[in-house]
Coordinates of C-alpha atoms and ligand atoms in Angstrom, one line a residue:
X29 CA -4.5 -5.2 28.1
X30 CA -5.4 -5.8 24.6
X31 CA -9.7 -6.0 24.1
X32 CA -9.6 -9.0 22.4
X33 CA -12.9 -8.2 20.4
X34 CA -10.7 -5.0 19.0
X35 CA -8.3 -7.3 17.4
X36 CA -8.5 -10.8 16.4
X37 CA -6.0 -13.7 16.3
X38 CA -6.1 -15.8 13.2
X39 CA -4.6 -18.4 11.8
X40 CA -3.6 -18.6 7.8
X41 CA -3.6 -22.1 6.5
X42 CA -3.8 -23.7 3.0
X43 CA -4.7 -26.9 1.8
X44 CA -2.8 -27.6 -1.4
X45 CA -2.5 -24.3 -1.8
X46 CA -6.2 -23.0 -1.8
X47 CA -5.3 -20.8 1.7
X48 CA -7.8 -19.5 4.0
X49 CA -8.0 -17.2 7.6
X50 CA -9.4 -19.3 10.1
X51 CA -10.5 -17.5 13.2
X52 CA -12.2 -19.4 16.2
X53 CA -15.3 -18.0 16.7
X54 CA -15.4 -19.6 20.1
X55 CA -13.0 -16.7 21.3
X56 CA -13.2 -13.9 19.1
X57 CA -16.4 -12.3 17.4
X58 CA -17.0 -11.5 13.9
X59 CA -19.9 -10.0 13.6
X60 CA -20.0 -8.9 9.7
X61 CA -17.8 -12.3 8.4
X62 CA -18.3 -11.3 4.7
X63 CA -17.1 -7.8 5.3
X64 CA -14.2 -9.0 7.0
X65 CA -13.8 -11.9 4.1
X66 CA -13.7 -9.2 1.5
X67 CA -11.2 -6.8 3.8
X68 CA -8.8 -9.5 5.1
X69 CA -8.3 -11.4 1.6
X70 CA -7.0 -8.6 0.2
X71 CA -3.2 -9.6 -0.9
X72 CA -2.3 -5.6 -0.9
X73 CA -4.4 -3.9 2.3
X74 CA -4.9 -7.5 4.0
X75 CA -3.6 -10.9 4.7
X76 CA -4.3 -11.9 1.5
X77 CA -6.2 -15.6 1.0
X78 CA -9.0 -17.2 -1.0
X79 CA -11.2 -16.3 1.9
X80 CA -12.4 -16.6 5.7
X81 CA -13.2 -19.4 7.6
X82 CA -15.3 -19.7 10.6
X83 CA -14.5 -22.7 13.4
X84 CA -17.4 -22.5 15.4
X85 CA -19.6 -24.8 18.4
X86 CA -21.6 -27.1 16.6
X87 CA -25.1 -26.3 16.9
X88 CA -26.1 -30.0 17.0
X89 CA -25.7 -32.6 19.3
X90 CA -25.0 -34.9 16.2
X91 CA -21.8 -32.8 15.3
X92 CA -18.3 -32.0 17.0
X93 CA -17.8 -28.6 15.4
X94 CA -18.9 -26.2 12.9
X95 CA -17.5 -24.3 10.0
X96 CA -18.4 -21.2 7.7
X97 CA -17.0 -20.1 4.6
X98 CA -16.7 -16.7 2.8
X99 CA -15.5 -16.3 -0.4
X100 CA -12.8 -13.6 -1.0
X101 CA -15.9 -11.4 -2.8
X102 CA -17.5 -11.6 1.0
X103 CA -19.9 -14.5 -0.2
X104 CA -20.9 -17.3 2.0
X105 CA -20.4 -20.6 0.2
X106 CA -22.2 -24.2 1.3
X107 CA -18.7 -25.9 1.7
X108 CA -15.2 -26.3 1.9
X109 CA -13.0 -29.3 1.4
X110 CA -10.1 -28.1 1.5
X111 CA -10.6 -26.2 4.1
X112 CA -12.8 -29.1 6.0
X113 CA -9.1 -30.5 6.3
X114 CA -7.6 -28.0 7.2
X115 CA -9.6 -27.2 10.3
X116 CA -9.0 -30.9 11.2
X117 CA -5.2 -30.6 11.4
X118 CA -5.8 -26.9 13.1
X119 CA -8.6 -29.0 15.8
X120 CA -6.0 -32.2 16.6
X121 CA -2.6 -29.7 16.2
X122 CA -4.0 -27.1 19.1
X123 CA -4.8 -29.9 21.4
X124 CA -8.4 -28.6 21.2
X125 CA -9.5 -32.2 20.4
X126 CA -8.1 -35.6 20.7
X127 CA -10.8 -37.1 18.2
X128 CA -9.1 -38.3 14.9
X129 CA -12.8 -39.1 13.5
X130 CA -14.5 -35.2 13.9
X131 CA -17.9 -34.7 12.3
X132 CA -17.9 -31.5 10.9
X133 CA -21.0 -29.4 10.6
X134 CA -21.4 -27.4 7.1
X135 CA -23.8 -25.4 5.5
X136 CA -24.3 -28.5 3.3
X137 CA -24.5 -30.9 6.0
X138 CA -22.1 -33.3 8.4
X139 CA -18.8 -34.4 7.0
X140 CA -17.0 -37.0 9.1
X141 CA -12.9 -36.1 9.0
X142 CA -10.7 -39.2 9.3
X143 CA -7.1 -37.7 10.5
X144 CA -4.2 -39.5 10.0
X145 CA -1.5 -38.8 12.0
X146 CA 1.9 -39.0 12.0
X147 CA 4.5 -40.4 14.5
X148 CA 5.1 -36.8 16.2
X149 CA 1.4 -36.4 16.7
X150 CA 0.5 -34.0 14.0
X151 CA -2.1 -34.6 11.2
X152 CA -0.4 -34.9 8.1
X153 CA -3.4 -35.3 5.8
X154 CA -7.5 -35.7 6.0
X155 CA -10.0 -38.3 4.5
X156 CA -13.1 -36.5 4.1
X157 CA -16.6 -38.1 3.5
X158 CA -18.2 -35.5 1.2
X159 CA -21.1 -37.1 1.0
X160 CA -23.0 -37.9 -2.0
X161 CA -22.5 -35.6 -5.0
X162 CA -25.9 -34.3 -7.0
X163 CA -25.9 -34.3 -11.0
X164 CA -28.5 -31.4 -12.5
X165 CA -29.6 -31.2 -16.1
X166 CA -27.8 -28.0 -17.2
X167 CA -28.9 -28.1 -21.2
X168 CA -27.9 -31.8 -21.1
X169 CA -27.2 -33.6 -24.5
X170 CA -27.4 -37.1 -25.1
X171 CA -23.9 -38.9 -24.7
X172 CA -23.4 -41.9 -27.4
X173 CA -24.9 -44.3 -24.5
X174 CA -27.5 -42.3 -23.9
X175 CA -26.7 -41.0 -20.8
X176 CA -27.5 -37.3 -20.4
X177 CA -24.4 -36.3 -18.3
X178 CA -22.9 -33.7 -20.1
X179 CA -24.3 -29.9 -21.2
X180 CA -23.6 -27.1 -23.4
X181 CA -22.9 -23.5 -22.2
X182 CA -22.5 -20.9 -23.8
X183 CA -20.5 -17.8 -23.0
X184 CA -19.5 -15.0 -25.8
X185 CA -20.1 -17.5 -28.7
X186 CA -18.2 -19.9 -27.6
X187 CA -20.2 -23.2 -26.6
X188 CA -18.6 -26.0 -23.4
X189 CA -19.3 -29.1 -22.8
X190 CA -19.6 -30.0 -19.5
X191 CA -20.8 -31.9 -16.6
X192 CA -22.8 -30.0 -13.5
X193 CA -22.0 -31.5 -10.3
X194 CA -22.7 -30.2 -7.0
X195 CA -20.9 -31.2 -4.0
X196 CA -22.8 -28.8 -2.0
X197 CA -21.8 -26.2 -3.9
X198 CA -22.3 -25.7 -7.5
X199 CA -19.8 -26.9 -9.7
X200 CA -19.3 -27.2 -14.0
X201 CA -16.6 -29.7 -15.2
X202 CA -15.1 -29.0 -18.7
X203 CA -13.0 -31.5 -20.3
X204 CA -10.2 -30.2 -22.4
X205 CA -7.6 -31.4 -24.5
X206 CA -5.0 -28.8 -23.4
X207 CA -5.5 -27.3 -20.1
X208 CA -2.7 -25.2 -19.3
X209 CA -3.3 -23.0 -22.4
X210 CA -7.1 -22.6 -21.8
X211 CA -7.9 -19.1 -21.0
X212 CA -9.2 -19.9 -17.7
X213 CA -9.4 -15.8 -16.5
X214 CA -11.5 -15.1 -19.6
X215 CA -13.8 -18.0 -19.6
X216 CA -13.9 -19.1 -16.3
X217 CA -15.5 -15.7 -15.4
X218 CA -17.9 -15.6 -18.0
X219 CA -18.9 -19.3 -17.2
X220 CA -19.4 -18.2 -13.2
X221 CA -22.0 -15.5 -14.2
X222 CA -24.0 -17.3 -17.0
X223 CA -27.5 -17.5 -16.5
X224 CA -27.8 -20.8 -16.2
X225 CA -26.2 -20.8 -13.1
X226 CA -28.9 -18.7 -10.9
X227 CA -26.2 -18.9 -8.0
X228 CA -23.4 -18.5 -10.3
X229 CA -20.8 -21.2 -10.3
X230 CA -17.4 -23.0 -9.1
X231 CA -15.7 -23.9 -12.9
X232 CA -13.0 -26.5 -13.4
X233 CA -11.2 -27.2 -16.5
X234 CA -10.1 -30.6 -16.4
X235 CA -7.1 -32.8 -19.0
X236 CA -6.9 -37.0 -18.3
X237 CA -2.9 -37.3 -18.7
X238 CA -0.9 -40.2 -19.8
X239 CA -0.2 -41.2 -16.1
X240 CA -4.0 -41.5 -15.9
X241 CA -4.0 -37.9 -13.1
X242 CA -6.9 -35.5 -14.0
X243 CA -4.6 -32.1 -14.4
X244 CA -7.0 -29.3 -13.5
X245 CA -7.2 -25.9 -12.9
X246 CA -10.1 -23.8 -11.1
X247 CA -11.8 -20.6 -11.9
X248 CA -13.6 -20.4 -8.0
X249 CA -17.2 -19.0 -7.7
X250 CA -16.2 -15.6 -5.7
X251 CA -12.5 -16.2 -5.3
X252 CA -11.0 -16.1 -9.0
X253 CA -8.4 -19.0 -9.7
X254 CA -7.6 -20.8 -6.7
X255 CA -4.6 -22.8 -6.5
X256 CA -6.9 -26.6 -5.8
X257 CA -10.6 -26.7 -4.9
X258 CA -11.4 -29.6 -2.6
X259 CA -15.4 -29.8 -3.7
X260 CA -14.0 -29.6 -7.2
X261 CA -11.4 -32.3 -7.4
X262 CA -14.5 -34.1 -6.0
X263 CA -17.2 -32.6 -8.8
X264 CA -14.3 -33.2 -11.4
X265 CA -13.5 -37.3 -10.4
X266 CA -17.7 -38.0 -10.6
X267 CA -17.6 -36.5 -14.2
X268 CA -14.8 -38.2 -15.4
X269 CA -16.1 -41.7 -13.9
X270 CA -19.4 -40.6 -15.2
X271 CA -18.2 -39.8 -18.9
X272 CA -16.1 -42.9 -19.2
X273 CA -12.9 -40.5 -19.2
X274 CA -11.6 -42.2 -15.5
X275 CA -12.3 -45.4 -13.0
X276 CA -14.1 -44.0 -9.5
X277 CA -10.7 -43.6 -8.0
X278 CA -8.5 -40.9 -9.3
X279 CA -5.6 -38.7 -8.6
X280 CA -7.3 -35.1 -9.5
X281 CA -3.6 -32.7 -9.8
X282 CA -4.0 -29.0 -9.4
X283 CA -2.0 -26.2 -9.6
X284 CA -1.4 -26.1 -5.2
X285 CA -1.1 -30.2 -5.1
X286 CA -2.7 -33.8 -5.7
X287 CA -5.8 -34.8 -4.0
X288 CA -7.1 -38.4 -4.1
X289 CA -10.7 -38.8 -5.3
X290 CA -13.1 -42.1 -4.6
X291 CA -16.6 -42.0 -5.4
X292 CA -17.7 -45.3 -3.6
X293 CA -20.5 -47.6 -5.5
X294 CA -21.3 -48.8 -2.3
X295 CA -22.6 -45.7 -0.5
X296 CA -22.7 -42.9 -3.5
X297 CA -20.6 -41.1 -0.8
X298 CA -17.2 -39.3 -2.6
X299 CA -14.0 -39.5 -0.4
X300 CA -11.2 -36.7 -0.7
X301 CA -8.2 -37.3 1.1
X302 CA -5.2 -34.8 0.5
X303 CA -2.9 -32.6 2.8
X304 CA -3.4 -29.1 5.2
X305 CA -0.7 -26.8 6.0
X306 CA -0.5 -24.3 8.7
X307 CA 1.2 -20.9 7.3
X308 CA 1.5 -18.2 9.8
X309 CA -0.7 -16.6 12.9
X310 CA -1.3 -12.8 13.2
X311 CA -3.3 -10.4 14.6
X312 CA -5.5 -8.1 13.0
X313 CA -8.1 -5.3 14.1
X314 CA -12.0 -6.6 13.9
X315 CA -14.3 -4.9 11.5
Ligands
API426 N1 -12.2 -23.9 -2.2 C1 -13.3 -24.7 -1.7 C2 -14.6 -24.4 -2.4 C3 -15.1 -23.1 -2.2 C4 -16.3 -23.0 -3.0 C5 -16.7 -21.5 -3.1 N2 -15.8 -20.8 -4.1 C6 -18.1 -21.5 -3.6 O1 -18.6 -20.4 -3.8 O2 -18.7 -22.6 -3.8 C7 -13.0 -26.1 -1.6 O3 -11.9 -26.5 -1.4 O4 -14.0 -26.9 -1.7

């Protein structure tokens, strides 16, 4: 008979392609989660993923669930979006709840989950209420209205403009005019570690195309380049509504998949709806 606390059954999902271990903490024990985040996202001597997730008991009354995330460098980030949808699908999929409105405890609060699902009773895709995203003067300059929403950072002489957003987690939005050819490896590490950002930061490097989507790609705080950010399509949509670049609904296209942005006038809350995938199961020894 296998001690379960030996090993430990996860399951690897991705949500347009940003991928993740989840392990349900309800049943198996992790006691050194950043350890294991760092070990087990390893492509070559791991699973490989962009990091470890944690489904736990909420520990409010006010709240369904619970969820932890660790970055693939072991660190604990404040949230997850894409991963927020994914554990809805993994939740309604494994029977372990029959809710279709789950409210989620985070790090950085309680996110309802609307699931939608489909005809054969599996969630096809998640409406998450991130909540309300905070702007923070970064070196802020004055935009022709007036409007301080964008700053200046500088990394190895060369100076961005961006917006600071954080959805939770820290975020820096820079516009550019040709995305696929920025050096997002070089710059998008250098931008992380600047000393402006004290906790270092998630960077995305954003392009409005003809068809009016936001093409973007993400240098992830921790992780490297991820394939989509959830909290950063989110950061990305309030700085092009805020810059005049986009309306407060917008298609935000990223290297794993599309994810539907709308930061509501009414409430302040931003609303990311977009897929989750289930990949494969496995076991693996606990560390
Ligand atoms: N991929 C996640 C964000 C992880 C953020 C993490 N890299 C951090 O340190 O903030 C998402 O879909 O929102």
């Amino acid at each position: 008979m296998w001690d379960k606390q030996k090993t430990v059954w996860f399951t690897k999902m991705h949500g347009a392609g940003n991928d993740y271990i989840y392990v349900d903490t309800s049943v198996y024990e992790i006691s050194d989660p950043s350890s294991a985040a760092l070990k087990w996202s390893s492509p070559h001597t791991g699973i490989g993923s962009d990091g470890l997730v944690l489904i736990e008991a909420s520990p409010v009354a006010d709240a369904d669930f619970a969820m932890r995330i660790f970055n693939a460098d072991g660190s604990e980030a404040m949230m997850c979006g894409n991963a927020a949808r994914c554990i809805g699908k993994y939740l309604y999929d494994k029977g372990i709840t029959d809710k279709t409105l789950i409210r989620l405890y985070t790090p950085s609060g309680i996110k309802n989950l609307l699931l939608h699902v489909t005809a054969d009773g599996k969630v096809d895709s998640v409406t998450v209420d991130m909540q309300q995203p905070v702007l923070c003067n970064t070196r802020q300059i004055a935009t022709p209205e007036g409007t301080m929403v964008e700053g200046i950072v500088e990394v190895s002489g060369v100076e961005f403009k961006g917006t600071f957003v954080s959805m939770g987690n820290p975020h820096f939005v820079i516009f550019t005019d040709d995305v696929l050819h920025t050096d997002i490896n070089l710059y998008g590490n250098l931008l992380e570690h600047s000393p402006l950002f004290p906790e270092r930061c998630n960077i995305e490097f954003s392009q409005v195309m003809k068809d009016g989507t936001v093409r973007t790609r993400v240098w992830e705080r921790g992780s490297g380049i991820t394939m989509a950010c959830g909290t950063g399509a989110c950061a990305v949509a309030v700085a092009a509504a805020l810059t005049g670049r986009c309306g407060r609904e917008s298609i935000i296209s990223m290297d794993g998949g599309r994810l539907k942005i709308a930061w509501s006038e009414a409430d302040n809350h931003v609303y990311m709806t977009g897929p989750a995938e289930f990949v494969f199961e496995g076991e693996i020894p606990n560390i």
